[in-house]
Coordinates of C-alpha atoms in Angstrom, one line a residue:
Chain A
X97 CA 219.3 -58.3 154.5
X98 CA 216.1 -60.5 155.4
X99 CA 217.5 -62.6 157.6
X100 CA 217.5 -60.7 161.0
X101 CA 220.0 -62.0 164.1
X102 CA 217.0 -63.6 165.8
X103 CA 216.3 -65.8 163.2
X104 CA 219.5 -66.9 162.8
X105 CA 221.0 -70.4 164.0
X106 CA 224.0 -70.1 166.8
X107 CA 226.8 -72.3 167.1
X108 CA 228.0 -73.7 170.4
X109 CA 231.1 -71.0 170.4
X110 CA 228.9 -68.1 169.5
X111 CA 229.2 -66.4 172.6
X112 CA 233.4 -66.8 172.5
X113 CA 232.9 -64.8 169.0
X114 CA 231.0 -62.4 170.9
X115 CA 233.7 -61.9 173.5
X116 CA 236.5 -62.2 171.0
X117 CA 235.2 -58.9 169.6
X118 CA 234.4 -60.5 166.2
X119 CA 232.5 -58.9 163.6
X120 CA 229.2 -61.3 162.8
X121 CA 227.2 -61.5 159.7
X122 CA 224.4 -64.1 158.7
X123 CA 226.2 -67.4 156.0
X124 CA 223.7 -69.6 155.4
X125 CA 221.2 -69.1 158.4
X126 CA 223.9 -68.7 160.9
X127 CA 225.1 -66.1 162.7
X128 CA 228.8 -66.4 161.8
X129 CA 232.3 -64.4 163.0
X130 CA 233.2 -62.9 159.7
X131 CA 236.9 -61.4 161.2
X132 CA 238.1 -60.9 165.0
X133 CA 241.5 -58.7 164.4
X134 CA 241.0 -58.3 160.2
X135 CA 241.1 -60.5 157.2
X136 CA 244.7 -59.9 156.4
X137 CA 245.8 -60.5 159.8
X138 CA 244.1 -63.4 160.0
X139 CA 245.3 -64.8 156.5
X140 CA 248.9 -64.1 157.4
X141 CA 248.3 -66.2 160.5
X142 CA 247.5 -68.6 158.7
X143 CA 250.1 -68.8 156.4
X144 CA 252.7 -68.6 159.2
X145 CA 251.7 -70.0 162.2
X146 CA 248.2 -70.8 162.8
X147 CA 244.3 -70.1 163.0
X148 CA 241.9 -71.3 164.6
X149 CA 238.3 -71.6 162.7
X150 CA 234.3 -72.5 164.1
X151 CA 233.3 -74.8 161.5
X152 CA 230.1 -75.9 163.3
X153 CA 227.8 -74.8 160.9
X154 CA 229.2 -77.7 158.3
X155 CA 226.7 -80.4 158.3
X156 CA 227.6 -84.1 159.5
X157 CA 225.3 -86.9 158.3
X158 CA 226.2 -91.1 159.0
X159 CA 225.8 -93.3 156.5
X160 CA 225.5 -96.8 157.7
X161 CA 224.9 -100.3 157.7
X162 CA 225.4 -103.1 155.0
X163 CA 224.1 -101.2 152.2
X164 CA 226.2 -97.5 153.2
X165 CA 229.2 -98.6 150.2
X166 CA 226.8 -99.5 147.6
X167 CA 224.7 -96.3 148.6
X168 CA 227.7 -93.8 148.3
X169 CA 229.4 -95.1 145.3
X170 CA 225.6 -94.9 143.9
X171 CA 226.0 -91.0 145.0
X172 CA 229.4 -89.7 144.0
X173 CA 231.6 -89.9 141.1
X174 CA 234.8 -90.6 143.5
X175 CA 235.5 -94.1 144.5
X176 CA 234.3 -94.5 148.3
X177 CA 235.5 -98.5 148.3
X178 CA 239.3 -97.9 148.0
X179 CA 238.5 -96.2 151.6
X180 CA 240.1 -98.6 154.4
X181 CA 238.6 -97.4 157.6
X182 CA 240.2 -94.2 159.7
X183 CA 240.8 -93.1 155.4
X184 CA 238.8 -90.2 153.8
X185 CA 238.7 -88.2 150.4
X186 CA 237.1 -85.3 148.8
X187 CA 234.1 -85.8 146.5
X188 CA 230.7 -83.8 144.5
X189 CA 227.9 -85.2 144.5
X190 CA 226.1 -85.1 141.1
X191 CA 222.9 -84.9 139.9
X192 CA 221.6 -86.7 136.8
X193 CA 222.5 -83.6 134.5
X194 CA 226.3 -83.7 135.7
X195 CA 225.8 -81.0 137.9
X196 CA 226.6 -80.6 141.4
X197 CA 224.9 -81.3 144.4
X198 CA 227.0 -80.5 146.9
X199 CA 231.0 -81.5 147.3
X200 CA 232.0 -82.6 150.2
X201 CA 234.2 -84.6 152.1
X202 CA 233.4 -88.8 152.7
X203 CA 235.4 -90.0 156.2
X204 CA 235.1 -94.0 156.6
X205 CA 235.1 -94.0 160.2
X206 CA 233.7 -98.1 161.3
X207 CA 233.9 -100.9 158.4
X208 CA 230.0 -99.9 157.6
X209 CA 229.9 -96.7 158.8
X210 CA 230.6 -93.0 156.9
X211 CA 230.7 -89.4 157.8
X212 CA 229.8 -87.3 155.2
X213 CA 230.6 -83.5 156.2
X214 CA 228.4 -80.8 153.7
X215 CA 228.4 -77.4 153.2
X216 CA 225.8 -75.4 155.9
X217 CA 224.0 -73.6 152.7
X218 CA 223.3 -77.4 151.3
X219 CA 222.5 -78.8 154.3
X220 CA 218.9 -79.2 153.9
X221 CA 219.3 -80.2 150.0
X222 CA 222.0 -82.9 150.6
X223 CA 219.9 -84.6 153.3
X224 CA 216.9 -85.1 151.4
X225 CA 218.7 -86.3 148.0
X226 CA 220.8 -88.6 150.1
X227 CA 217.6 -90.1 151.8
X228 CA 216.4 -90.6 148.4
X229 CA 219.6 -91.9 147.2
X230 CA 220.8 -94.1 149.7
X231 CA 218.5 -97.0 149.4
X232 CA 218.6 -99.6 152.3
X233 CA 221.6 -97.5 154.1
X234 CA 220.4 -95.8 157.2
X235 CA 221.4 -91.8 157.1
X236 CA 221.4 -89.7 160.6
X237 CA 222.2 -86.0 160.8
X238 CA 224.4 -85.7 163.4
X239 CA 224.9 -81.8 162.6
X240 CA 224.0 -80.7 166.0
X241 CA 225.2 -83.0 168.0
X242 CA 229.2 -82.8 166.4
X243 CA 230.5 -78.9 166.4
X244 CA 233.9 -78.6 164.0
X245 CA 236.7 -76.9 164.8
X246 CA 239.7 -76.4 161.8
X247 CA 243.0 -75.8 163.4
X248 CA 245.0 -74.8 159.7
X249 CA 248.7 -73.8 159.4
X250 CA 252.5 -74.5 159.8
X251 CA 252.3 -74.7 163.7
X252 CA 249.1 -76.7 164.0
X253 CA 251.0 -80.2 164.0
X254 CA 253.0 -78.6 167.1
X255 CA 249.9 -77.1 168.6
X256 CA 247.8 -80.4 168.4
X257 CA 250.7 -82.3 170.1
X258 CA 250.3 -80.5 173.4
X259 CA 246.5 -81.8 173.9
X260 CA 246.8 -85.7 172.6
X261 CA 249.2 -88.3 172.4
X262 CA 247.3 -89.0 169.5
X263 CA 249.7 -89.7 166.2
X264 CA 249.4 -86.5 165.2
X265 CA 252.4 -86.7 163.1
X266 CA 251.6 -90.3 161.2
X267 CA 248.5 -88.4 160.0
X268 CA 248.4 -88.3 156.2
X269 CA 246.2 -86.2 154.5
X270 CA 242.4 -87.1 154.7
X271 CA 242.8 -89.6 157.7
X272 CA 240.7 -89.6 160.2
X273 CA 240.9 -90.9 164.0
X274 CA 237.4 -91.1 164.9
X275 CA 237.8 -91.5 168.4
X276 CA 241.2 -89.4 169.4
X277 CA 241.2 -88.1 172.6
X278 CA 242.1 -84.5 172.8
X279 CA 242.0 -82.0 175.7
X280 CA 240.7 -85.1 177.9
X281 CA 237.8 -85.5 175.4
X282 CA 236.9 -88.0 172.9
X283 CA 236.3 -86.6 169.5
X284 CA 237.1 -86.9 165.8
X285 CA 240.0 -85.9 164.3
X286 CA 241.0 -85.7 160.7
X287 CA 243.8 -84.6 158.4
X288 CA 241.7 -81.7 156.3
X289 CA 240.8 -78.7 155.8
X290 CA 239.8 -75.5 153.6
X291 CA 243.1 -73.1 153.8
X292 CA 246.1 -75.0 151.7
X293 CA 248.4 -75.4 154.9
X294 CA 248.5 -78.5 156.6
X295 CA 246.0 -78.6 159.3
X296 CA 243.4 -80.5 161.3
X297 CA 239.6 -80.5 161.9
X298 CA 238.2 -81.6 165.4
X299 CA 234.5 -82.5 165.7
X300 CA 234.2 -82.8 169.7
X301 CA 230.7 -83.1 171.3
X302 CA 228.2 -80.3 170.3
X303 CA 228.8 -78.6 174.0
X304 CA 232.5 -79.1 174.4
X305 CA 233.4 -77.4 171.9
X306 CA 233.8 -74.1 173.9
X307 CA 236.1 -77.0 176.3
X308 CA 238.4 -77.7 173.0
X309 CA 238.3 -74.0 171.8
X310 CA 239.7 -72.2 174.4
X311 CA 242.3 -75.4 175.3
X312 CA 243.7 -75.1 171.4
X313 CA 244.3 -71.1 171.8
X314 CA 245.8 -71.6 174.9
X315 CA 247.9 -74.1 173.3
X316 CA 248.4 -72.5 170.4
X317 CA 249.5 -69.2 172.8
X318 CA 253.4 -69.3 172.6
X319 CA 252.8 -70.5 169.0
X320 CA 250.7 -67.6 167.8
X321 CA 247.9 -69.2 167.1
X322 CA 244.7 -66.5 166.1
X323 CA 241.1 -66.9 165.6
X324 CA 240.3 -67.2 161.9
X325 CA 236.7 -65.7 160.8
X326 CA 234.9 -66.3 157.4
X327 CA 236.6 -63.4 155.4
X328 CA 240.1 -65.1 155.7
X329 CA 239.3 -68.4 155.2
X330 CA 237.5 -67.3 151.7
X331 CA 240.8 -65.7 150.9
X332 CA 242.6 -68.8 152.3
X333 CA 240.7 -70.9 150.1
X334 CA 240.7 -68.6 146.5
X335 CA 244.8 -68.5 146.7
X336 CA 244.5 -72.6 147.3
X337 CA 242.8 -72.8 144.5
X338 CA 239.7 -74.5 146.1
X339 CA 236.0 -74.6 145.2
X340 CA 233.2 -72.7 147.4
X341 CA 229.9 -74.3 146.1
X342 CA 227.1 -71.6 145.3
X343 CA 230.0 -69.7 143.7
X344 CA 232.3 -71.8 141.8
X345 CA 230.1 -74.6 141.1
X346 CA 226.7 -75.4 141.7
X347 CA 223.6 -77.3 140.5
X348 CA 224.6 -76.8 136.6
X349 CA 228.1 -76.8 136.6
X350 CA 229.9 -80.6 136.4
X351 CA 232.7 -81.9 137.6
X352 CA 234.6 -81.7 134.3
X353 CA 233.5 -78.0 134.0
X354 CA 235.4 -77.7 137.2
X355 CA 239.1 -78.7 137.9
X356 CA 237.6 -81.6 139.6
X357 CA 237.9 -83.8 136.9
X358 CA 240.5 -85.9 139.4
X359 CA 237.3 -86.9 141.6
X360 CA 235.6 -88.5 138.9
X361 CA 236.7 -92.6 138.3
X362 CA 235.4 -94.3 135.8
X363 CA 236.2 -97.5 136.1
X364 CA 234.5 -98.0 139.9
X365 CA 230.8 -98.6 138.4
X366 CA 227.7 -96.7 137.5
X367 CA 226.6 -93.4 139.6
X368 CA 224.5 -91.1 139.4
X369 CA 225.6 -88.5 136.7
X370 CA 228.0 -90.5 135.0
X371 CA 226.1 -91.0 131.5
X372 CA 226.0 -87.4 131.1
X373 CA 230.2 -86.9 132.5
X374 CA 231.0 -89.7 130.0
X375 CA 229.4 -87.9 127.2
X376 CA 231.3 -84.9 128.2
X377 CA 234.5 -86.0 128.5
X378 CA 234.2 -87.8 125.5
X379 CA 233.5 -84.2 123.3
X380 CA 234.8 -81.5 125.6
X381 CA 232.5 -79.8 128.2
X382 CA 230.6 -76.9 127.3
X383 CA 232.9 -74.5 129.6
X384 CA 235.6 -74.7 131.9
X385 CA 236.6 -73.0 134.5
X386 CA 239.7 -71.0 134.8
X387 CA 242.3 -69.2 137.6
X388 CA 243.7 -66.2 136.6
X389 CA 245.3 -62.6 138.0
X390 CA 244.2 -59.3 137.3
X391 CA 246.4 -56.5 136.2
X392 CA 246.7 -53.8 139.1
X393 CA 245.0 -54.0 142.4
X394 CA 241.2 -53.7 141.6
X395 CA 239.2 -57.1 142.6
X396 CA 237.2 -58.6 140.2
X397 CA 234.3 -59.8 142.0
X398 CA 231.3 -62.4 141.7
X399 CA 229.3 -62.0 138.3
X400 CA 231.8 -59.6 136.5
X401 CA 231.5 -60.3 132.8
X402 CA 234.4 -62.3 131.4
X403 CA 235.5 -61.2 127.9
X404 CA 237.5 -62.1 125.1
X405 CA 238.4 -59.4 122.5
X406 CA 236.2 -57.2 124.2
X407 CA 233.0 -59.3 124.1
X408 CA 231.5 -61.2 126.7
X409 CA 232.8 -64.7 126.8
X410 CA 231.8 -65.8 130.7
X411 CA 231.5 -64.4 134.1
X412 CA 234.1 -64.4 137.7
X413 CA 232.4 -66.7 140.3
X414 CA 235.1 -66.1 142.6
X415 CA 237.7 -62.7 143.1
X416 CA 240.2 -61.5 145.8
X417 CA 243.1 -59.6 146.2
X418 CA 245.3 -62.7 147.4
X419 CA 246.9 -61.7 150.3
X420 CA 250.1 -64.2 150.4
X421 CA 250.3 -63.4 146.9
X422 CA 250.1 -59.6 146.6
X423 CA 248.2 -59.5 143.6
X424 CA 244.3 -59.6 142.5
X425 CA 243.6 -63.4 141.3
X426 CA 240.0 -64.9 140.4
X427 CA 238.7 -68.1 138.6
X428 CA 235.4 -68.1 136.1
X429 CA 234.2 -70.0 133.4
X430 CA 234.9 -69.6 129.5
X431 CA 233.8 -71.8 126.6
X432 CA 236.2 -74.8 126.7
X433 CA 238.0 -73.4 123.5
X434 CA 238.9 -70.3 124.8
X435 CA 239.7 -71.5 128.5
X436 CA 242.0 -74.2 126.6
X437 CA 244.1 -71.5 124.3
X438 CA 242.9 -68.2 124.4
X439 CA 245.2 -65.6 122.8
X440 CA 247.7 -63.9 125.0
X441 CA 246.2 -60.7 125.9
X442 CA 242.6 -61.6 124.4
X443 CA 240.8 -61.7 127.8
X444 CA 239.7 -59.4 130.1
X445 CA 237.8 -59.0 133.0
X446 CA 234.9 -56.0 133.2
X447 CA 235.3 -53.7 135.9
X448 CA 233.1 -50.9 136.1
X449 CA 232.7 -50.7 132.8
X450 CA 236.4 -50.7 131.8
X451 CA 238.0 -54.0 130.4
X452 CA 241.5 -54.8 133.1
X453 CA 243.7 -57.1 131.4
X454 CA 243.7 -60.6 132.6
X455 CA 246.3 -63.7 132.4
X456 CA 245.1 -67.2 133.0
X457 CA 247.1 -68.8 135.9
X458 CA 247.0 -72.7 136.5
X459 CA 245.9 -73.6 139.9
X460 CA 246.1 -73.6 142.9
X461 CA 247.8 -69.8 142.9
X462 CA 249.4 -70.5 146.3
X463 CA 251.0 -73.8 147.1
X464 CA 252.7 -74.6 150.5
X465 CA 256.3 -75.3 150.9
X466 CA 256.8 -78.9 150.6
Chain B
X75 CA 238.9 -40.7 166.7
X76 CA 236.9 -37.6 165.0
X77 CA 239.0 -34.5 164.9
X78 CA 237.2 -31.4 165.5
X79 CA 239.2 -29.1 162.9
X80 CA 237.7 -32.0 160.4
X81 CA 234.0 -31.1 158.2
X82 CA 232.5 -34.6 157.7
X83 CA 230.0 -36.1 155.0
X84 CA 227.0 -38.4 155.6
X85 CA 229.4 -41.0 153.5
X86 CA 232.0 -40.6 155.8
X87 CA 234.6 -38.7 153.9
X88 CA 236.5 -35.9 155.7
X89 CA 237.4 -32.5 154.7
X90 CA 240.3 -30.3 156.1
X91 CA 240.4 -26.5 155.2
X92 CA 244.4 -25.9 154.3
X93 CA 244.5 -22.0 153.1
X94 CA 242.5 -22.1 150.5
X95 CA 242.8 -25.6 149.3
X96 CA 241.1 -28.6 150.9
X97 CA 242.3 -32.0 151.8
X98 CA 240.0 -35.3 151.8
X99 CA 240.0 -38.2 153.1
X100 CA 237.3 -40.8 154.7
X101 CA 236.6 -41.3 158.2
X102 CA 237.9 -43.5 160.9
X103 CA 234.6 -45.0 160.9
X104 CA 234.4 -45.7 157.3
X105 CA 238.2 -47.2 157.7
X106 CA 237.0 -49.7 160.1
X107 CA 233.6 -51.3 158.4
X108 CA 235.6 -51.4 155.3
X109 CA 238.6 -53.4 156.8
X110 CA 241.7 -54.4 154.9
X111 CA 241.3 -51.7 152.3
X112 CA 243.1 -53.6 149.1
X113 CA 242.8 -51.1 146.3
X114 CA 241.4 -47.2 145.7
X115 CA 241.1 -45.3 142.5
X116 CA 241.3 -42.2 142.8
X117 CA 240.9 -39.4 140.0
X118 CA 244.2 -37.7 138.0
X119 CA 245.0 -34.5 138.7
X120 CA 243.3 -31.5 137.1
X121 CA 239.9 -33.4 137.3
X122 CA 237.2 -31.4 138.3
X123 CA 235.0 -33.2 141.2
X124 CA 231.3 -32.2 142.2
X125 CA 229.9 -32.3 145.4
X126 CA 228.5 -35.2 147.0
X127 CA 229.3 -36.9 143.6
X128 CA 231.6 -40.5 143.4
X129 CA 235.1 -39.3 142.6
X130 CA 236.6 -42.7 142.9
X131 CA 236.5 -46.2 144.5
X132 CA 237.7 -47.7 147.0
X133 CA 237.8 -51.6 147.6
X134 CA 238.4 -54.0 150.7
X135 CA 238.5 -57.7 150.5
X136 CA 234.6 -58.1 150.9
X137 CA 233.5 -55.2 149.0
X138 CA 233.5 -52.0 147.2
X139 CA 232.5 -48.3 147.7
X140 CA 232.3 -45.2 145.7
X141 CA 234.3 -42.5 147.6
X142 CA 231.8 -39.2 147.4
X143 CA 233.2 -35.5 147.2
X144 CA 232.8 -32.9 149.9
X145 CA 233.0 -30.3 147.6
X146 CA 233.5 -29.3 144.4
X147 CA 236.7 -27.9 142.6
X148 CA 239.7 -29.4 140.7
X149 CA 241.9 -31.9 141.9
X150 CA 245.6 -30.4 142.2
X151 CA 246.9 -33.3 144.4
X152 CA 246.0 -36.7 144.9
X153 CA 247.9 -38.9 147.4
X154 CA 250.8 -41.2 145.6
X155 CA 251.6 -43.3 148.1
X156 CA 247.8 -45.0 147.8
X157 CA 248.2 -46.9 145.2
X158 CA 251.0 -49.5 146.6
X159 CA 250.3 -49.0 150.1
X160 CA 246.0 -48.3 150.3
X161 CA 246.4 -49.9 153.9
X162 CA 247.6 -46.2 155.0
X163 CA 243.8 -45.9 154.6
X164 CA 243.4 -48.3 157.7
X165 CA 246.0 -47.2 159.4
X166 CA 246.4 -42.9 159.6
X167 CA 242.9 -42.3 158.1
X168 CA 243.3 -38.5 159.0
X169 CA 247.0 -38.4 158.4
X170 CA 248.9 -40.3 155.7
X171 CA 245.9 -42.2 154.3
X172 CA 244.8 -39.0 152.9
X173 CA 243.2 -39.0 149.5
X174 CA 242.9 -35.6 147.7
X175 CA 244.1 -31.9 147.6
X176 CA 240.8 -30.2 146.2
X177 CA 241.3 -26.3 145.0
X178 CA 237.7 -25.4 145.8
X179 CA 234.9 -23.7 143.1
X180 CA 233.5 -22.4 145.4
X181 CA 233.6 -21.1 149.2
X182 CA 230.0 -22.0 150.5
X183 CA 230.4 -25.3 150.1
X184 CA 233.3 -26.0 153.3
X185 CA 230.5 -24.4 155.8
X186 CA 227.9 -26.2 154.9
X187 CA 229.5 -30.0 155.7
X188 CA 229.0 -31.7 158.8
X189 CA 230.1 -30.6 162.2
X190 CA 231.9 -33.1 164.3
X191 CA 229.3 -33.7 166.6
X192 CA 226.7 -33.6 163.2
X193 CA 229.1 -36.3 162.1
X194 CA 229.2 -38.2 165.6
X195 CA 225.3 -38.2 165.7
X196 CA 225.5 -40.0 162.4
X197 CA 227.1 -42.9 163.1
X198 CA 225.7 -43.2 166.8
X199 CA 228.8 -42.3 168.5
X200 CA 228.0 -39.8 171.7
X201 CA 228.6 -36.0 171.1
X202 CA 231.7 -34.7 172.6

């Protein structure tokens, strides 16, 4: 690997990763806990009770001021202005090809002011498109001045309670408190997350996060909560059917290529991308991408050829062995006619250099109890 | 961690001498930075392996291996309970997470794997 630990960024909790025991590998230019106990351990935390994840390598940028709407309804293809403040919602950001930027999450915190929170491995890209995007809006990088915690699972409602009087509870999904006290500490607070459970991201002041960390695990205590690393919240994220840009989608794969066809709105005005989208939707995208499982236990993995009838139709941009699920599950992208009605037994996914049997599954795999 | 009845590989598999046969399996060591083993393939019986050569697979969430032979011979037992339960692997490396019963080719072979404190050296781990 060329990156080398010296080089590599450190978040504010590094040193609790360090004592936690956790195994650290370099995402994106930071040195980042990749498990503590194991990723299956962690997973089934998760699931049943609750993890706790470091999230401060996310990027946070502000875009503000009069001309912060019409700047981010220029940028995305979701519609930013039915956002009443303390409201957020899940967005990519396109180029003019259709492709994807980044995606990312949009939180209106002030009447003209909006957090956009990217991926760590975009960070650099989104800032300087968004600068050249954004027209008259002002755009700061607050990235290292907010850390992010995610507290994710069944228990984290219950563990959240016990630091705020916050209300926690009245919380739908993608709302955001920007100014919640928790812990004795003002921070923001949002409905979100990456996992598929219902769960909370904290973004407290860059050097209280080891403060809120070690106040939500001793919360969490009784409750059971863990520390979650990157390994687990990959497979947390596969089995909820959720993107991971750089695998699943990137620069040349749009919106309608991806199940995100939900975060495009037409009717909201022109952005950037959309003449390109239109034309797609209007004859089919080239590809889409697909879920499916794997017969048996082997894991079809990044890159692995795709095929139908025994000839190389795509490739796997994302594979696991889904933990809550018990079985090997992985999406990828086939030409739209094939991903659309493919025989019954026609696909297959190559595994070294034997074809396993594959069935498309619609996603997410994993959906919480209601 | 490292029994000392054990011969050892440079890829970390084990080797046990049982009469004449011998039983493989990979090393605590190699259990650990693989983590959450998920799946192993593992050859059918009567296969003939080679020394130091891949004779299967084996897969964690984050990444595969090829499992190496410590000798040569043909396979007369290979593990059953792997396939629905390859977190023995994690758990009883030396014990139930065992992997192949190898009726050797030849004898030389055994002698001439890694000692335990050969094996310790490897992977950093003071001598006994």
């Amino acid at each position: 690997m060329a990156e080398t630990t010296d080089l590599l960024h450190r978040t504010p909790l590094h040193a609790r990763h360090l004592e936690l025991g956790a195994r650290m590998v370099p995402f994106a230019g930071w040195d980042m806990p990749v498990q503590y106990r194991g990723i299956l351990e962690e997973h089934r935390a998760v699931r049943e009770r609750a993890g706790l994840f470091d999230v401060s390598h996310m990027g946070e940028l502000l875009v503000e001021g009069e001309a912060a709407l019409g700047a981010l309804q220029h940028l995305v293809p979701n519609d930013v202005a039915r956002l009443a403040v303390g409201h957020g919602l899940y967005t990519p950001m396109c180029n003019p090809h259709g492709g994807i930027v980044d995606d990312l999450i949009i939180l209106r915190v002030q009447p003209e002011q909006y957090l956009m929170v990217v991926n760590a491995a975009t960070h650099a890209k989104d800032l300087a498109w968004i600068e050249e995007h954004a027209g008259a809006a002002t755009v700061r990088d607050i990235s290292r001045e907010m850390a992010l915690l995610a507290l994710q699972g069944p228990a984290a409602s219950t563990i959240l309670r016990r630091l705020t009087t916050a209300p926690v509870d009245e919380m739908r999904p993608f709302d955001v408190l920007p100014e919640a006290v928790v812990a004795g500490r003002r921070m923001l607070l949002s409905r979100t997350g990456y996992t598929g459970e219902n769960g909370f991201e904290l973004g407290p002041a860059w050097d209280e996060a080891p403060n809120l960390w070690d106040a939500l695990l001793e919360a969490g205590a009784s409750s059971g909560v863990v520390p979650v690393g990157l390994g687990a919240r990959d497979t947390l994220r596969l089995e909820a059917g959720l993107m991971l840009y750089g695998n699943d989608i990137d620069d040349a794969t749009s919106p309608l290529e991806a199940p995100l066809a939900w975060t495009v709105k037409w009717d909201k005005g022109d952005f950037v991308g959309r003449e390109v989208l239109l034309r797609q939707r209007e004859q089919a995208p080239p590809r889409k991408l697909v879920g499916f499982s794997v017969e048996g236990r082997a894991v079809a993995r990044h890159g692995y050829p795709l095929l139908h009838q025994g000839t190389r139709a795509g490739a796997v941009t994302s594979g696991t062995f889904g933990p809550t699920l018990q079985m090997s599950i992985g999406m990828g992208y086939l030409p739209f006619a094939l991903a659309k009605e493919a025989q019954e037994g026609s696909l297959s996914v190559e595994i070294r250099e034997r074809a396993v049997p594959i069935r498309v599954m619609r996603l997410p795999f994993y959906r919480r109890a209601a | 961690m490292y029994p000392e009845d054990l011969k050892y590989t440079k890829e970390h598999e084990w080797a046990r001498l049982e009469g004449t046969r011998v039983r493989v399996g990979i090393t605590q060591f190699a259990a650990e930075r693989l983590s959450d083993v998920v799946f192993i393939e593992l050859p059918a019986q009567g296969v003939r392996v080679k020394q130091l050569e891949a004779f299967g697979v084996i897969e964690s969430v984050k990444a595969v291996s090829d499992l190496y032979a410590p000798i040569s011979g043909t396979v007369v037992e290979v593990n059953p309970a792997l396939g629905g339960h390859p977190e023995l692997v994690n758990e009883d490396p030396y014990g139930q997470g065992w992997m192949l019963l190898i009726e050797p080719a030849e004898s030389g072979e055994f002698k001439s794997l890694l000692s335990v404190d050969d094996y310790r050296r490897l992977i950093g781990e003071p001598a006994n």
